Amino acid sequence: MSTVNGFDTNVADSTRFLDAVRLTEQDDAPDGHRVFTATTQYVPWPKAYGGDMVAQAVAAACATVPDKAVHSAHSYFLRPAEIGGDVRYEVEILRDGRGYATRHVRGLQGGKVIYTCYASFATAADGAEIPGAPLLGAAAAEGLVGVPDPESLPASAEALAGRDGADADYWSHGRSFEMRHVPDPIYLPGDRERLPRQAVWIKAFSDLPDDRTVHDVALAYCCDYTILEPSLRALGASWSDDGLRTASLDHAMWFHRPARLDDWVLYSQESINVGSSRGLNTGRFHDRKGTHLATVCQEGLLAQ
């Protein structure tokens, strides 16, 4: 058995996600605020996973709005977070209206602001439903006509069979969610077509609580893992390339409909622009019935 920080790297479950979004409320909140702490989780790289902060901030904001569901979150990543360290989330209660509520969340570590987020919440409302389609229609001319069922695709562990090391262990078992790529994943270098789009089937390794907030937070958590990959594909790069440096810079997410992340969801993604050592990517989450669950837009550093 291989263990890191007490975590069995060869056992796939969703404990790391649930640990990441476990909040502890603090009693030193200034007027008009509530304050929580949460702990970033192990990754085999120098700094913590950005999705920890997105999910923790959304969870903290949700904890202050009991009667509405999150419908958007807009974030900036200001500094990298230390792995295994507590992040202090100061939630400012900006507005509580009848239909909408707004929160400002600041994440601090070591006394410095490392992350900031505005989150908006809404009550359920009747209206027309015109969901967006997966970002695949324009891909027909480039070979990505449709997406196979997740059961027909190799698991991450299968795609990395024969690869040793902490990174392969983490990609295979450590992310709390199984991820199956179309086309093949870009964990390792290879001779691939420079296609600026992809699709990823995602599902929690184990059952999650029957709570809408948990699944909204799960969307926020896993959305950051692969969203830069379409830009990496366009560059002909892989995660294992020597000297590659990536970082999330800013992030926007809209939550359209209730999701279940312990069932398969499709995350279709496209690179909108690559330039100045940055990549701008957008993504859409759909369930297996084609229901549009959420939309993501994120820009990240891509430097070598």
XYZ file of C-alpha atoms in Angstrom:
304
model
C 0.000 0.000 0.000
C 1.262 3.487 -0.872
C 0.277 6.248 1.548
C 0.762 10.014 1.530
C -0.279 12.077 4.549
C -2.195 9.036 5.744
C -4.055 8.729 2.443
C -3.977 5.424 0.557
C -3.070 6.513 -2.959
C -4.256 3.204 -4.412
C -7.817 3.416 -3.068
C -10.330 5.441 -5.067
C -13.031 7.137 -3.009
C -14.386 10.653 -2.515
C -13.012 11.260 0.974
C -10.574 13.934 -0.165
C -13.344 16.076 -1.669
C -15.544 15.741 1.430
C -12.577 16.583 3.669
C -11.741 19.612 1.525
C -15.205 21.163 1.893
C -15.623 20.457 5.612
C -16.003 23.882 7.228
C -15.285 25.011 10.777
C -17.037 28.223 11.760
C -14.985 30.763 13.701
C -16.226 33.061 16.461
C -14.200 36.159 15.528
C -16.267 37.344 12.561
C -16.578 41.136 12.168
C -20.033 42.705 11.912
C -21.849 41.728 8.725
C -19.639 38.685 8.182
C -19.375 34.996 8.985
C -16.002 33.284 9.012
C -15.071 29.666 8.303
C -11.876 27.694 7.878
C -11.221 24.734 5.595
C -8.103 22.709 4.824
C -6.498 22.271 1.409
C -5.840 18.672 0.423
C -2.769 16.769 -0.727
C -1.605 17.032 -4.324
C 1.798 15.810 -5.594
C 2.843 19.294 -6.738
C 4.219 22.350 -4.933
C 0.927 24.171 -4.324
C -2.669 23.270 -3.510
C -5.336 22.499 -6.109
C -7.275 25.622 -7.137
C -10.581 23.753 -7.057
C -10.170 23.420 -3.296
C -10.560 27.176 -2.962
C -13.448 27.473 -5.420
C -15.382 24.713 -3.666
C -14.515 25.884 -0.158
C -15.553 29.455 -0.928
C -18.827 28.328 -2.514
C -19.484 26.053 0.483
C -18.787 28.900 2.899
C -21.074 31.270 1.006
C -23.812 28.609 0.830
C -23.607 28.140 4.600
C -24.805 31.733 5.025
C -27.787 31.485 2.626
C -30.136 28.738 3.875
C -33.139 29.597 1.701
C -31.629 29.988 -1.788
C -29.402 28.057 -4.197
C -26.142 29.364 -5.640
C -26.500 30.386 -9.281
C -23.131 31.998 -9.995
C -19.647 32.475 -8.581
C -16.918 34.751 -9.944
C -13.400 34.309 -8.616
C -9.796 35.504 -8.785
C -6.830 33.418 -7.661
C -4.383 35.931 -6.187
C -1.704 33.725 -4.613
C -1.039 29.981 -4.444
C -2.307 28.126 -1.372
C -0.137 25.904 0.785
C -0.983 22.199 0.772
C -2.514 20.882 3.976
C -2.967 24.363 5.434
C -6.077 26.046 6.727
C -7.631 28.788 4.628
C -9.744 31.387 6.400
C -12.889 32.330 4.443
C -14.447 35.650 5.423
C -17.968 35.796 4.020
C -19.359 39.325 3.761
C -23.157 39.434 3.657
C -23.708 42.084 0.996
C -27.428 41.650 0.343
C -30.341 39.433 1.326
C -33.313 40.131 -0.920
C -36.554 38.304 -1.494
C -35.393 36.675 -4.715
C -31.617 37.078 -4.664
C -28.742 37.238 -2.196
C -25.096 38.222 -2.721
C -21.948 37.300 -0.837
C -18.315 38.378 -1.068
C -15.797 35.761 0.084
C -12.137 36.404 0.818
C -9.773 33.478 1.333
C -6.740 34.193 3.511
C -3.705 32.109 4.395
C -0.770 33.354 6.439
C -2.523 36.690 6.857
C -2.593 37.356 3.094
C -5.556 37.317 0.733
C -4.997 34.428 -1.679
C -8.441 34.186 -3.285
C -11.576 36.268 -3.694
C -15.062 35.378 -4.896
C -18.464 36.977 -5.391
C -21.360 34.517 -5.233
C -25.006 35.108 -6.089
C -27.995 33.075 -4.882
C -31.569 32.857 -6.129
C -34.889 31.355 -5.159
C -36.532 28.913 -7.543
C -38.538 30.713 -10.230
C -40.809 29.681 -13.105
C -39.811 30.614 -16.639
C -38.880 29.350 -20.079
C -36.249 26.594 -20.209
C -33.855 26.710 -23.183
C -30.721 24.816 -22.114
C -27.384 25.057 -23.887
C -26.044 22.087 -25.843
C -22.662 20.456 -25.199
C -19.721 22.228 -26.817
C -19.363 19.587 -29.506
C -21.346 20.762 -32.521
C -18.466 22.677 -34.126
C -16.175 19.699 -33.655
C -17.777 17.488 -36.312
C -15.430 18.687 -39.040
C -12.441 17.936 -36.805
C -13.291 14.373 -35.850
C -15.154 14.791 -32.556
C -18.625 13.972 -33.861
C -20.063 12.483 -30.686
C -19.091 11.290 -27.242
C -18.956 7.584 -26.338
C -20.682 6.336 -23.201
C -18.395 6.541 -20.157
C -18.553 2.777 -19.640
C -16.824 2.274 -23.005
C -13.880 4.520 -22.108
C -10.795 3.600 -20.055
C -10.624 4.741 -16.453
C -7.775 7.084 -15.547
C -5.954 4.209 -13.858
C -6.189 2.184 -17.078
C -4.971 5.101 -19.188
C -1.954 5.371 -16.870
C -1.237 1.644 -16.598
C 2.493 1.073 -16.293
C 3.196 4.636 -15.191
C 4.732 4.874 -11.712
C 4.996 7.897 -9.476
C 2.984 10.200 -7.266
C 1.437 12.052 -10.196
C 0.070 8.864 -11.774
C -1.246 7.664 -8.396
C -3.016 10.981 -7.908
C -4.509 11.134 -11.410
C -5.680 7.540 -11.038
C -7.156 7.539 -7.537
C -6.599 10.797 -5.662
C -9.004 13.329 -7.164
C -12.234 11.945 -5.604
C -13.772 11.767 -9.101
C -13.235 9.378 -12.000
C -12.442 11.238 -15.238
C -12.661 9.642 -18.681
C -11.526 11.690 -21.650
C -12.539 12.051 -25.306
C -10.088 12.149 -27.082
C -7.514 10.302 -24.977
C -6.178 12.180 -21.913
C -3.070 14.351 -22.063
C -1.415 13.168 -18.863
C 1.650 12.055 -20.856
C 3.414 13.413 -23.964
C 2.254 12.026 -27.294
C 1.774 12.738 -30.978
C -1.783 14.129 -30.945
C -3.874 16.299 -33.188
C -3.919 19.855 -31.858
C -7.654 19.898 -31.288
C -8.715 22.822 -29.035
C -11.621 20.979 -27.436
C -12.417 17.840 -25.509
C -15.068 16.131 -23.399
C -14.619 14.518 -19.996
C -17.049 12.175 -18.267
C -16.904 12.759 -14.491
C -18.351 10.787 -11.591
C -17.582 10.657 -7.866
C -15.757 7.488 -6.837
C -18.266 6.951 -4.020
C -21.798 8.047 -3.158
C -22.269 11.637 -2.008
C -24.858 12.952 0.478
C -28.353 13.582 -0.870
C -28.015 17.352 -0.541
C -28.171 19.798 -3.460
C -25.553 22.058 -1.911
C -23.045 19.190 -1.715
C -23.486 18.505 -5.431
C -23.244 22.192 -6.378
C -20.030 22.371 -4.366
C -18.841 19.158 -6.072
C -19.321 20.811 -9.472
C -17.239 23.757 -8.252
C -14.573 21.389 -6.938
C -14.039 19.216 -10.002
C -14.468 21.900 -12.684
C -10.887 23.143 -12.286
C -9.091 19.831 -12.872
C -9.372 19.735 -16.669
C -10.611 23.150 -17.836
C -7.157 24.261 -19.083
C -6.671 21.102 -21.137
C -8.241 22.345 -24.408
C -5.623 25.113 -24.495
C -2.881 22.581 -23.692
C -4.155 20.412 -26.553
C -4.047 23.396 -28.903
C -0.396 23.895 -27.916
C 0.439 20.215 -28.344
C 1.360 20.056 -24.644
C 0.795 17.508 -21.888
C 0.734 17.691 -18.099
C 4.053 15.830 -17.938
C 6.013 18.182 -20.195
C 9.269 19.384 -18.652
C 9.079 22.987 -17.489
C 5.321 23.373 -17.922
C 3.848 25.875 -15.466
C 0.091 26.294 -15.100
C -2.079 28.205 -12.668
C -5.707 29.279 -12.486
C -6.042 33.056 -12.780
C -9.740 33.836 -12.821
C -12.875 31.750 -12.917
C -16.599 32.184 -13.497
C -19.281 29.554 -13.004
C -23.043 29.526 -13.433
C -25.196 26.820 -11.829
C -28.286 26.283 -13.964
C -30.012 23.169 -12.620
C -29.607 20.627 -9.814
C -26.874 18.066 -10.449
C -25.807 14.691 -9.085
C -22.060 14.179 -9.184
C -22.286 10.566 -7.997
C -23.721 9.801 -11.437
C -21.926 10.461 -14.715
C -21.903 14.047 -15.986
C -20.350 15.212 -19.249
C -17.983 18.192 -19.100
C -17.498 19.480 -22.663
C -14.761 22.077 -23.046
C -13.312 24.408 -25.651
C -10.337 26.752 -25.853
C -11.473 30.230 -26.865
C -8.060 31.899 -26.982
C -4.395 31.136 -26.335
C -1.932 34.012 -26.119
C 0.500 35.872 -23.853
C 1.151 32.617 -21.949
C -2.525 32.362 -21.023
C -5.376 30.163 -22.157
C -9.078 31.031 -21.971
C -11.424 28.070 -21.881
C -15.124 27.465 -21.483
C -16.993 24.355 -20.423
C -20.512 23.011 -19.988
C -21.767 20.273 -17.695
C -24.625 18.011 -18.835
C -26.126 14.911 -17.284
C -26.673 11.716 -19.248
C -30.155 12.880 -20.274
C -28.691 16.020 -21.833
C -29.804 18.405 -19.080
C -27.566 21.475 -18.990
C -26.335 21.694 -15.387
C -23.650 24.386 -15.277
C -21.337 26.565 -17.367
C -17.707 27.468 -16.638
C -15.267 30.017 -18.048
C -11.686 30.188 -16.842
C -8.380 31.728 -17.830
C -5.112 30.210 -16.719
C -1.371 30.625 -16.970
C 0.289 28.361 -19.554
C 4.043 28.846 -19.537
C 7.067 26.731 -20.440
